[in-house]
Coordinates of C-alpha atoms in Angstrom, one line a residue:
Chain A
M188 CA 21.1 -14.8 2.2
Q189 CA 24.1 -11.9 2.3
G190 CA 23.9 -8.7 0.0
K191 CA 24.4 -5.0 0.1
A192 CA 21.0 -2.9 1.0
W193 CA 19.3 -0.1 -1.2
R194 CA 18.3 3.1 1.2
F195 CA 15.1 4.8 0.3
E196 CA 12.9 7.3 2.3
N197 CA 9.2 7.0 3.1
D198 CA 6.3 7.3 0.5
V199 CA 8.7 5.3 -2.1
N200 CA 5.0 5.1 -5.0
T201 CA 4.7 2.2 -7.6
D202 CA 5.2 5.5 -10.8
A203 CA 8.4 5.6 -9.3
I204 CA 8.8 1.9 -9.4
I205 CA 7.9 1.7 -12.6
P206 CA 6.7 4.6 -14.6
G207 CA 3.0 3.8 -16.6
R208 CA 5.1 4.6 -19.8
F209 CA 6.8 1.4 -19.3
L210 CA 3.4 -0.8 -19.1
A211 CA 2.0 -1.3 -22.2
D212 CA 2.1 -5.4 -22.7
W213 CA 4.4 -5.6 -19.5
N214 CA 3.8 -9.3 -18.7
K215 CA 4.4 -10.3 -21.9
N216 CA 7.8 -9.9 -21.9
P217 CA 8.5 -9.1 -17.6
G218 CA 12.1 -9.2 -17.8
K219 CA 12.5 -5.6 -19.6
L220 CA 11.1 -4.6 -16.7
K221 CA 14.7 -4.2 -15.1
D222 CA 16.4 -2.3 -17.6
H223 CA 13.4 0.4 -16.1
C224 CA 13.1 -0.4 -12.4
F225 CA 13.9 3.3 -10.5
I226 CA 14.3 4.4 -14.0
D227 CA 13.0 8.5 -12.5
L228 CA 14.4 8.0 -8.9
L229 CA 17.3 6.0 -9.0
P230 CA 19.1 6.5 -12.5
D231 CA 22.3 3.6 -11.9
F232 CA 19.8 1.4 -10.1
S233 CA 18.9 -0.8 -12.4
R234 CA 22.4 -0.7 -13.3
S235 CA 24.1 -1.6 -10.3
V236 CA 22.1 -3.5 -8.4
E237 CA 23.3 -7.5 -7.9
K238 CA 21.0 -10.2 -7.3
G239 CA 21.3 -11.0 -3.7
D240 CA 20.7 -7.1 -2.8
Y241 CA 18.2 -5.5 -0.7
I242 CA 15.5 -2.9 -0.7
V243 CA 15.1 -1.4 3.4
A244 CA 12.9 1.6 2.7
G245 CA 10.9 4.0 5.4
T246 CA 7.1 3.3 5.9
N247 CA 4.5 4.0 2.8
F248 CA 6.4 1.7 1.1
G249 CA 5.1 0.9 -3.0
C250 CA 1.6 3.2 -2.6
G251 CA 0.0 4.0 -5.4
S252 CA -1.7 2.3 -7.9
S253 CA -1.8 -1.7 -7.5
R254 CA 0.4 -2.6 -10.9
E255 CA 1.8 -6.3 -10.0
A256 CA 5.2 -5.0 -12.4
A257 CA 6.5 -3.2 -9.6
P258 CA 7.1 -5.9 -7.1
I259 CA 7.8 -8.1 -10.3
A260 CA 10.5 -5.2 -11.7
I261 CA 12.0 -5.2 -8.4
K262 CA 12.1 -9.1 -8.5
M263 CA 13.7 -9.3 -12.3
S264 CA 16.7 -6.6 -11.1
G265 CA 17.8 -10.0 -8.4
V266 CA 16.5 -8.5 -5.6
N267 CA 14.2 -10.7 -3.4
V268 CA 13.5 -9.2 0.6
I269 CA 12.0 -5.8 0.1
I270 CA 12.3 -4.4 4.3
A271 CA 10.6 -1.6 5.1
G272 CA 9.2 0.1 8.5
S273 CA 5.7 -0.4 6.0
F274 CA 3.7 -0.7 2.4
A275 CA 1.3 0.3 1.0
R276 CA -1.3 -2.8 1.3
I277 CA -2.3 -3.5 -2.2
F278 CA 1.5 -3.7 -2.8
Y279 CA 2.4 -5.6 0.4
R280 CA -0.5 -8.6 -1.4
N281 CA 1.0 -8.2 -4.8
C282 CA 4.6 -9.1 -3.2
I283 CA 3.0 -12.4 -2.2
N284 CA 1.5 -13.1 -4.6
V285 CA 4.9 -12.5 -7.1
G286 CA 7.0 -14.5 -4.3
V287 CA 9.3 -11.7 -3.2
L288 CA 9.3 -11.3 0.7
A289 CA 8.7 -8.1 2.4
L290 CA 8.7 -7.8 5.8
E291 CA 7.9 -5.2 8.3
S292 CA 10.7 -3.9 10.3
A293 CA 10.8 -0.3 12.4
E294 CA 14.2 -1.4 13.9
A295 CA 15.9 -2.1 10.6
S296 CA 13.9 0.6 9.0
A297 CA 15.0 3.3 11.1
K298 CA 19.1 1.6 11.3
V299 CA 20.0 0.0 8.0
R300 CA 22.6 2.6 5.9
Q301 CA 23.2 2.8 2.5
G302 CA 25.8 -0.2 1.1
D303 CA 25.4 -2.2 4.7
I304 CA 25.6 -5.5 4.3
L305 CA 22.7 -7.7 5.5
N306 CA 21.7 -11.8 6.0
V307 CA 18.0 -12.6 6.3
D308 CA 17.2 -15.1 8.3
I309 CA 13.8 -16.2 7.5
M310 CA 13.6 -19.0 10.2
T311 CA 14.7 -17.8 12.7
G312 CA 13.3 -14.1 11.8
V313 CA 16.4 -12.1 12.2
I314 CA 17.6 -9.2 9.6
N315 CA 21.5 -9.5 11.1
N316 CA 23.5 -6.2 10.1
V317 CA 26.7 -7.4 9.1
T318 CA 28.6 -4.4 8.9
T319 CA 27.3 -3.0 11.4
G320 CA 26.9 -6.4 13.9
Q321 CA 23.3 -5.0 14.8
A322 CA 19.9 -7.8 14.6
Y323 CA 17.1 -6.6 14.0
S324 CA 13.3 -8.5 14.0
F325 CA 10.2 -7.8 12.1
K326 CA 7.1 -9.4 11.9
P327 CA 6.1 -12.4 11.5
V328 CA 3.7 -13.6 8.8
P329 CA 0.9 -13.5 9.5
P330 CA -0.1 -17.7 9.4
F331 CA -2.8 -17.1 6.8
L332 CA -0.9 -16.0 4.4
K333 CA 2.0 -18.2 5.0
E334 CA -0.2 -21.1 4.5
I335 CA -0.4 -19.5 0.6
L336 CA 3.4 -18.5 0.9
D337 CA 3.4 -23.2 2.0
L338 CA 0.8 -24.2 -1.1
G339 CA 3.8 -21.9 -3.5
G340 CA 1.9 -18.8 -4.2
L341 CA -2.2 -17.8 -4.9
A342 CA -2.3 -20.0 -8.7
P343 CA -1.4 -23.3 -7.1
Y344 CA -3.7 -21.3 -3.9
V345 CA -6.8 -21.8 -6.5
Q346 CA -6.2 -24.7 -8.7
N347 CA -6.0 -27.0 -4.9
K348 CA -10.0 -24.9 -4.6
L349 CA -11.0 -26.1 -8.3
N350 CA -9.5 -29.6 -8.3
I351 CA -7.0 -28.2 -11.2
S352 CA -4.2 -30.2 -11.7
Chain B
M10 CA -20.8 -2.3 20.5
G11 CA -22.7 -1.7 16.8
L12 CA -20.3 -2.3 13.5
T13 CA -19.1 0.3 10.8
L14 CA -21.1 -0.3 7.3
T15 CA -17.9 -1.2 6.5
E16 CA -18.1 -4.2 8.8
K17 CA -21.2 -4.7 7.5
I18 CA -21.1 -5.2 4.0
L19 CA -18.0 -6.9 5.2
A20 CA -19.6 -9.6 7.6
K21 CA -22.6 -10.3 5.3
A22 CA -20.1 -11.6 2.3
A23 CA -18.4 -13.6 5.1
G24 CA -21.9 -15.1 5.3
T25 CA -21.5 -14.2 9.6
D26 CA -22.8 -11.7 11.6
R27 CA -20.2 -9.9 12.2
V28 CA -16.5 -9.1 11.9
E29 CA -13.5 -7.2 13.7
P30 CA -11.0 -4.9 12.3
G31 CA -7.6 -7.1 11.9
E32 CA -9.5 -10.1 11.5
I33 CA -9.1 -12.2 7.6
I34 CA -12.1 -13.0 6.1
N35 CA -12.8 -14.8 2.6
A36 CA -15.9 -13.0 0.9
R37 CA -17.9 -13.8 -1.4
V38 CA -16.9 -11.1 -4.5
D39 CA -20.1 -9.8 -6.8
A40 CA -18.1 -7.6 -9.4
V41 CA -15.0 -7.9 -10.6
I42 CA -13.4 -5.4 -12.8
G43 CA -10.4 -4.9 -15.3
H44 CA -8.7 -2.3 -18.0
D45 CA -6.7 -3.0 -20.8
I46 CA -3.5 -3.2 -18.8
S47 CA -5.5 -5.7 -17.0
T48 CA -4.6 -8.0 -19.9
A49 CA -2.8 -9.8 -17.7
A50 CA -5.3 -11.4 -15.0
F51 CA -6.4 -12.9 -18.2
R52 CA -2.8 -14.1 -18.9
E53 CA -2.9 -15.5 -15.3
L54 CA -6.3 -17.5 -15.7
V55 CA -4.5 -19.3 -18.7
K56 CA -1.6 -20.1 -16.4
M57 CA -4.0 -21.2 -13.8
K58 CA -5.4 -23.5 -16.3
V59 CA -8.6 -22.1 -15.1
T60 CA -11.3 -22.0 -18.0
K61 CA -14.1 -20.2 -17.3
V62 CA -14.6 -17.0 -15.0
F63 CA -17.2 -17.6 -11.5
D64 CA -19.8 -15.9 -13.2
R65 CA -19.4 -14.8 -17.0
N66 CA -22.0 -11.4 -16.2
K67 CA -20.1 -10.4 -13.1
V68 CA -16.1 -9.3 -14.8
F69 CA -16.5 -5.9 -16.6
F70 CA -14.2 -5.1 -19.4
T71 CA -13.5 -1.8 -20.6
V72 CA -10.4 -0.4 -22.9
D73 CA -9.0 3.4 -21.1
H74 CA -5.7 3.2 -20.4
F75 CA -3.8 2.5 -23.5
A76 CA -6.2 3.2 -26.0
P77 CA -6.1 3.6 -29.5
S78 CA -3.4 2.1 -29.3
P79 CA 0.2 4.4 -28.9
S80 CA 2.3 1.5 -29.7
L81 CA 3.1 -1.6 -31.0
D82 CA 3.2 -3.5 -27.8
A83 CA -0.4 -1.7 -26.6
A84 CA -2.2 -2.7 -30.0
A85 CA -0.7 -6.5 -29.1
Q86 CA -1.6 -6.2 -25.6
L87 CA -5.5 -5.3 -27.0
K88 CA -4.7 -7.4 -29.5
D89 CA -4.7 -10.4 -26.7
L90 CA -7.6 -8.7 -25.3
Y91 CA -10.2 -8.9 -27.4
A92 CA -9.4 -12.6 -28.3
F93 CA -9.3 -13.7 -24.3
I94 CA -13.3 -11.2 -24.1
D95 CA -14.6 -14.4 -26.4
Q96 CA -12.3 -16.6 -25.0
Y97 CA -13.9 -16.4 -21.6
E98 CA -17.4 -15.2 -22.6
I99 CA -17.2 -11.9 -21.0
K100 CA -20.9 -10.9 -21.2
N101 CA -20.0 -6.6 -20.0
W102 CA -17.5 -5.6 -22.1
F103 CA -17.4 -1.3 -23.3
E104 CA -14.9 -2.1 -26.1
L105 CA -13.1 1.4 -27.7
G106 CA -16.3 3.9 -28.8
R107 CA -18.7 1.8 -26.6
G108 CA -17.3 2.3 -23.2
G109 CA -15.1 4.6 -21.2
I110 CA -12.6 4.9 -18.2
C111 CA -13.3 2.2 -16.0
H112 CA -14.1 3.9 -12.6
A113 CA -17.3 5.9 -15.0
I114 CA -18.7 3.7 -17.2
F115 CA -19.7 0.4 -14.6
P116 CA -21.4 2.6 -12.2
E117 CA -22.9 4.7 -15.2
Q118 CA -24.4 1.6 -16.4
G119 CA -26.1 0.3 -13.4
L120 CA -23.0 -2.7 -12.8
I121 CA -22.8 -1.5 -9.7
T122 CA -24.9 -1.2 -7.1
P123 CA -25.2 -0.9 -3.0
S124 CA -23.9 -3.1 -0.2
T125 CA -22.1 -5.5 -2.4
V126 CA -18.0 -6.1 -2.3
V127 CA -16.5 -5.4 -5.6
L128 CA -12.7 -5.6 -6.4
G129 CA -10.5 -4.6 -9.6
A130 CA -7.2 -4.2 -11.1
D131 CA -7.0 -1.0 -10.4
S132 CA -6.3 1.2 -7.4
H133 CA -9.3 3.1 -8.0
T134 CA -11.9 0.7 -8.3
C135 CA -12.3 2.3 -4.3
T136 CA -14.6 5.2 -6.2
Y137 CA -17.4 3.1 -6.2
G138 CA -17.4 3.7 -2.4
A139 CA -19.8 6.8 -3.3
L140 CA -22.4 4.4 -4.1
G141 CA -21.9 2.4 -0.5
T142 CA -20.0 -0.3 -2.0
F143 CA -16.7 -2.1 -1.0
A144 CA -14.5 -1.6 -3.1
T145 CA -11.0 -2.4 -3.7
G146 CA -8.2 -2.3 -6.1
M147 CA -5.8 -5.4 -6.0
G148 CA -3.1 -6.8 -8.1
V149 CA -3.9 -8.8 -11.6
T150 CA -2.4 -12.0 -9.9
D151 CA -5.4 -11.3 -7.0
I152 CA -7.7 -10.6 -9.5
A153 CA -6.9 -13.5 -11.6
S154 CA -7.9 -15.8 -8.2
A155 CA -11.2 -13.5 -7.3
M156 CA -12.3 -13.7 -12.1
A157 CA -11.8 -17.5 -11.1
L158 CA -13.1 -18.6 -7.3
G159 CA -15.5 -15.1 -6.6
E160 CA -14.3 -14.9 -3.4
V161 CA -11.5 -13.7 -1.8
W162 CA -9.0 -13.1 1.0
L163 CA -8.7 -9.9 3.0
K164 CA -8.4 -8.8 6.4
V165 CA -10.9 -6.4 7.5
P166 CA -10.1 -2.5 7.6
A167 CA -10.6 -0.4 10.7
S168 CA -12.9 2.4 9.7
M169 CA -12.1 5.9 9.9
K170 CA -14.7 8.6 10.1
I171 CA -14.7 11.7 8.4
E172 CA -17.7 14.1 8.9
F173 CA -17.8 16.9 6.9
D174 CA -20.5 19.8 8.2
G175 CA -22.3 23.3 7.1
V176 CA -22.8 24.1 3.0
V177 CA -20.2 24.1 0.7
G178 CA -19.1 27.4 -0.6
D179 CA -19.8 28.5 -4.3
M180 CA -17.1 26.5 -7.0
I181 CA -16.4 24.1 -3.9
T182 CA -16.4 20.5 -4.9
G183 CA -15.7 16.9 -4.3
K184 CA -11.7 17.5 -5.8
D185 CA -11.2 20.2 -3.1
L186 CA -12.9 17.9 -0.1
I187 CA -10.8 15.2 -0.5
L188 CA -6.9 17.1 -1.2
H189 CA -8.4 19.5 2.1
V190 CA -8.5 15.4 4.0
I191 CA -5.5 14.0 2.4
G192 CA -3.6 17.1 3.2
N193 CA -4.3 16.7 6.6
I194 CA -3.4 13.0 7.6
G195 CA -0.9 12.5 4.7
V196 CA -0.5 9.7 1.7
D197 CA -0.6 7.1 4.8
G198 CA -3.1 8.5 6.7
A199 CA -6.1 6.0 6.3
L200 CA -3.1 2.8 5.4
Y201 CA -5.2 -0.3 5.2
Q202 CA -8.0 0.9 6.8
A203 CA -11.8 2.1 5.6
M204 CA -12.1 5.7 5.1
E205 CA -15.9 6.4 5.8
F206 CA -17.4 10.4 4.6
C207 CA -20.5 11.2 6.3
G208 CA -22.4 14.8 7.5
S209 CA -24.5 17.2 6.6
A210 CA -21.6 18.7 3.1
I211 CA -21.2 15.2 2.2
R212 CA -25.0 15.0 1.8
G213 CA -25.3 17.9 0.5
L214 CA -23.1 17.0 -2.7
P215 CA -24.5 15.3 -5.8
I216 CA -23.0 11.6 -6.9
D217 CA -20.7 13.3 -9.3
D218 CA -18.8 14.7 -6.0
R219 CA -18.7 11.0 -3.5
F220 CA -17.1 10.0 -6.9
T221 CA -14.7 12.3 -6.5
I222 CA -14.1 12.3 -3.2
C223 CA -14.4 7.8 -2.4
N224 CA -12.3 8.6 -6.2
M225 CA -8.5 9.4 -3.8
A226 CA -9.1 7.3 -0.7
I227 CA -6.6 5.5 -2.1
E228 CA -4.7 8.2 -1.6
A229 CA -4.0 8.6 1.5
G230 CA -3.4 5.4 1.7
A231 CA -7.0 4.2 2.5
K232 CA -8.0 -0.1 1.1
N233 CA -11.5 1.7 0.8
G234 CA -13.9 4.8 0.8
I235 CA -17.9 4.5 2.0
I236 CA -20.5 6.9 1.7
A237 CA -24.0 5.5 3.0
V238 CA -26.8 5.6 0.7
D239 CA -29.5 8.2 1.0
H240 CA -31.6 10.2 -1.6
V241 CA -28.7 11.3 -3.7
T242 CA -27.3 7.8 -4.2
T243 CA -31.1 6.1 -5.1
D244 CA -32.1 9.4 -7.0
Y245 CA -29.2 8.2 -9.5
L246 CA -29.5 4.3 -9.0
L247 CA -33.0 4.9 -10.4
N248 CA -33.6 3.2 -13.8
R249 CA -30.3 2.5 -14.0
A250 CA -29.4 -0.7 -11.4
K251 CA -29.7 -3.8 -13.0
E252 CA -29.8 -6.0 -9.6
S253 CA -32.0 -4.8 -6.4
Y254 CA -30.4 -3.7 -4.0
Q255 CA -29.9 -3.1 0.2
S256 CA -28.9 -0.5 1.7
L257 CA -26.7 -0.5 5.0
A258 CA -25.9 1.8 7.5
S259 CA -23.0 2.6 10.4
D260 CA -24.7 1.5 13.5
D261 CA -24.5 5.0 16.3
T262 CA -23.1 2.6 17.7
A263 CA -20.4 1.1 15.2
Q264 CA -16.1 2.0 17.0
Y265 CA -13.8 4.2 14.7
D266 CA -10.2 4.1 14.9
R267 CA -9.8 8.0 14.3
N268 CA -12.8 10.5 14.0
F269 CA -12.5 14.0 11.9
R270 CA -14.4 16.2 12.2
W271 CA -14.7 19.8 9.8
D272 CA -16.6 22.6 8.8
A273 CA -16.7 22.7 5.2
S274 CA -18.3 26.3 4.6
A275 CA -14.5 27.5 5.1
I276 CA -12.5 25.1 2.5
T277 CA -11.6 27.1 -0.2
P278 CA -10.5 26.1 -3.5
L279 CA -7.2 23.9 -3.1
V280 CA -4.6 22.7 -5.3
A281 CA -1.7 19.8 -4.2
Q282 CA 1.4 21.0 -5.1
P283 CA 4.3 18.5 -6.8
D284 CA 4.6 15.8 -5.9
S285 CA 2.3 14.6 -3.2
P286 CA -1.3 15.2 -3.4
A287 CA -0.9 15.2 0.7
N288 CA 1.3 18.5 -0.1
V289 CA -2.3 20.9 -0.6
A290 CA -2.1 24.6 -0.6
P291 CA -5.6 27.0 -1.1
A292 CA -5.4 27.8 -4.7
A293 CA -4.4 32.0 -3.6
D294 CA -1.7 31.2 -1.8
L295 CA 0.5 29.7 -5.0
Q296 CA 1.8 33.0 -6.6
K297 CA 1.3 33.4 -10.6
I298 CA 2.6 29.5 -11.3
R299 CA 2.2 29.9 -15.0
V300 CA 1.1 26.2 -17.2
N301 CA 2.0 24.8 -20.4
Q302 CA -1.3 22.3 -19.6
V303 CA -4.3 21.8 -18.3
V304 CA -5.7 18.1 -18.1
I305 CA -9.6 18.5 -17.5
G306 CA -11.0 14.2 -17.1
S307 CA -9.9 11.2 -15.5
C308 CA -11.7 8.7 -13.2
T309 CA -10.9 10.8 -10.9
N310 CA -13.3 14.5 -12.8
G311 CA -14.3 13.6 -16.3
R312 CA -17.9 13.3 -15.3
I313 CA -21.1 15.5 -16.7
T314 CA -20.9 18.0 -13.1
D315 CA -16.8 18.2 -13.9
M316 CA -17.4 19.5 -17.7
R317 CA -20.2 21.8 -16.6
A318 CA -18.4 23.2 -14.1
A319 CA -15.3 23.9 -16.8
A320 CA -17.8 24.8 -18.6
R321 CA -19.3 28.2 -16.5
I322 CA -15.5 29.5 -16.5
L323 CA -14.7 28.8 -20.0
K324 CA -18.5 29.9 -21.4
G325 CA -17.3 33.1 -23.5
Q326 CA -13.2 32.6 -22.7
K327 CA -10.0 32.1 -24.1
V328 CA -6.7 30.1 -23.2
A329 CA -4.6 31.8 -22.3
R330 CA -1.0 32.2 -25.1
G331 CA 1.2 28.9 -24.7
V332 CA -0.8 26.6 -22.6
R333 CA -2.7 23.7 -24.1
L334 CA -5.9 22.2 -22.4
L335 CA -6.9 19.0 -22.8
I336 CA -10.3 18.2 -21.6
F337 CA -11.5 14.0 -21.7
P338 CA -15.6 13.4 -20.8
A339 CA -15.5 9.6 -19.3
T340 CA -17.5 8.0 -21.4
Q341 CA -19.5 7.9 -24.6
E342 CA -22.5 9.0 -22.8
I343 CA -20.9 12.1 -20.6
Y344 CA -18.9 13.0 -24.6
L345 CA -22.8 12.9 -25.4
Q346 CA -24.7 14.5 -22.9
A347 CA -21.8 17.3 -22.7
M348 CA -22.0 18.0 -26.4
R349 CA -26.1 18.1 -26.0
E350 CA -26.0 21.1 -23.4
G351 CA -24.0 23.1 -25.3
L352 CA -20.3 21.8 -23.7
I353 CA -17.7 20.9 -26.0
E354 CA -19.1 23.8 -28.0
T355 CA -17.7 26.6 -25.2
F356 CA -14.6 24.3 -24.6
V357 CA -13.7 24.2 -28.4
E358 CA -14.6 27.6 -28.6
A359 CA -12.3 28.6 -25.8
G360 CA -9.3 26.7 -27.8
A361 CA -9.6 23.5 -25.9
V362 CA -8.8 20.1 -27.0
I363 CA -11.1 17.4 -26.9
S364 CA -10.2 13.3 -26.5
P365 CA -12.0 10.3 -27.2
P366 CA -12.7 9.2 -23.4
I367 CA -9.6 7.7 -21.8
C368 CA -6.9 8.3 -18.9
G369 CA -4.5 10.4 -21.8
P370 CA -1.1 11.4 -19.9
C371 CA -2.7 11.1 -16.2
L372 CA -0.4 8.3 -15.5
G373 CA 1.9 9.2 -18.2
A374 CA 0.5 6.3 -21.1
H375 CA -0.2 9.2 -24.2
M376 CA -2.0 12.2 -25.1
G377 CA 0.5 15.1 -23.5
L378 CA 2.9 14.3 -22.2
L379 CA 4.7 16.7 -20.6
A380 CA 8.6 17.5 -21.2
A381 CA 11.4 18.4 -19.2
G382 CA 10.5 21.5 -17.1
E383 CA 7.5 21.8 -18.0
V384 CA 4.3 22.4 -15.5
A385 CA 1.1 21.4 -16.0
I386 CA -2.3 21.5 -13.1
S387 CA -4.7 18.6 -13.7
T388 CA -7.9 17.3 -11.8
T389 CA -6.7 13.5 -11.9
N390 CA -5.6 12.0 -9.1
R391 CA -1.6 11.8 -8.5
N392 CA 0.7 14.3 -9.2
F393 CA 4.1 12.0 -8.5
V394 CA 7.7 12.4 -9.8
G395 CA 7.3 11.8 -13.2
R396 CA 3.7 10.6 -13.6
M397 CA 2.7 12.5 -16.1
G398 CA 6.4 13.2 -19.0
H399 CA 9.3 13.5 -17.7
R400 CA 11.2 13.3 -14.2
D401 CA 11.6 16.8 -14.2
S402 CA 8.3 18.2 -15.0
R403 CA 6.0 19.0 -12.5
V404 CA 1.6 18.5 -12.1
Y405 CA -0.2 20.0 -9.5
L406 CA -3.8 18.2 -9.1
S407 CA -7.4 20.6 -8.2
S408 CA -11.0 20.5 -9.3
P409 CA -12.3 21.5 -12.6
F410 CA -13.6 25.3 -12.1
T411 CA -9.1 25.7 -10.7
A412 CA -8.2 24.4 -12.9
A413 CA -10.2 25.8 -16.3
A414 CA -9.6 29.0 -14.9
S415 CA -6.0 28.8 -14.7
A416 CA -5.7 27.4 -18.3
V417 CA -7.9 30.6 -19.4
A418 CA -5.4 32.6 -16.7
G419 CA -2.1 30.9 -17.5
Y420 CA -1.0 31.0 -14.4
I421 CA -2.4 28.9 -11.3
V422 CA -5.5 30.8 -9.6
S423 CA -8.4 30.6 -7.4
P424 CA -11.7 30.0 -9.9
R425 CA -12.9 33.1 -7.3
E426 CA -10.3 35.1 -8.8
V427 CA -11.5 35.2 -12.5
C428 CA -15.4 34.9 -11.7

């Protein structure tokens, strides 16, 4: 997966990702969230982002509210992988549950610049910076979470437990 | 080695003697809470083909964010929520006019008890830690899963001990203490951790102030905030708690990741400046910042103690020209109590607008959004860019004393300067 990096700083909050005013009945039509993703922080984002692009941020990405609309807005924008120094915990859980890959990498967080072309290899656990030739490692996904991801997310996990087919 | 209060509750919920920080456990869930934006959790249940919740007495819902409906989308969402409440036979349901803000109404109704595990589809669910409860917020898919299974996977948090010695001064509240903490440790200072508050100053605080403190644990990135049960807690729960409960406390030999100790008597009225709850300064140090709007209420500061604080400042005073003062009692019961005590009369005479018990402009939904360039001082919990309206508006956070005093002055002021 090759894509362009969008740089964000520390403590990007969920109001910046998707402001509260767009939350009324959001999940009936989640596709609409794309138009408002980062609208106050980076008004051009939704028009310029391309499918397969990456978000690379500092620490505590996704702090603030528990709104699942935040990772979904990012996903609807075409970004499937977020790389950060660290994530706020509710946001991190929400990413797993909605199928957005949240990777912790202090190295990538420090070195990737706006517009760098990245290529993330999940199997080998490497983030390649095609623009600079650098390679960064990321923290492996904990085995328990991998089990949920392998089942296809939290919904199949619940169905499995309740014997719902 | 002993256990912290949070570790003891989680060990009990996991059916084991002890848990270690970092360990992933499967915990029994005692209650799950939600509000109108969490309607999406029911939609997830439908998608999962789950036809009933784990216990219809243990799922609590209210209406507070987009209510009364400010838009057609909000109206459609609310209509769906009413239908889901019937479909899943949710017993503890507090509809508009019979409830209030989630983090005020559920404890008030005695539904939250100590030493239990409570999950909520709202980041400020950590409020309930004031009752010695392990409570944390999650997104709607996690909440739907907990509603279906009555259990949840959790990573056991390391604990941070925050001790306030001494006695707080006049017009110093739980809000000033928690702003002091966040100002010191930052918005990620307690990331993934449990914040345990203790010390003589905490023990001397009324329960409402303790709710305020635990409410804002999330603003430091914490998983939960918690205060051990004492006589203030048991007095609050007397004739209120719907179930008998166990009181737990941290062992003397418990291990903390970090320890902080402050003298509460040295704390002055504090304000968090734009655009972060960690950008804290003494109110007295600010240079006459003019305000267009003052908001008193929310899950942080909409309880009766907060209403009394505002009324103490506003009695016989008038809101300054050019300032809108919006007051949101957090539940119907608090509203009624404020009427009985004459507080509402004081507010109306001062020139305040009294709102129904809802979240209002806190999250920029409705009922008082800010225009570009406008400034508000608010007793709410977040002052991020655009949180209360236009991206070029600015929000300062404070206690009800400081907010009310600023409404009278027309600019941000320490309440000690006007009384």
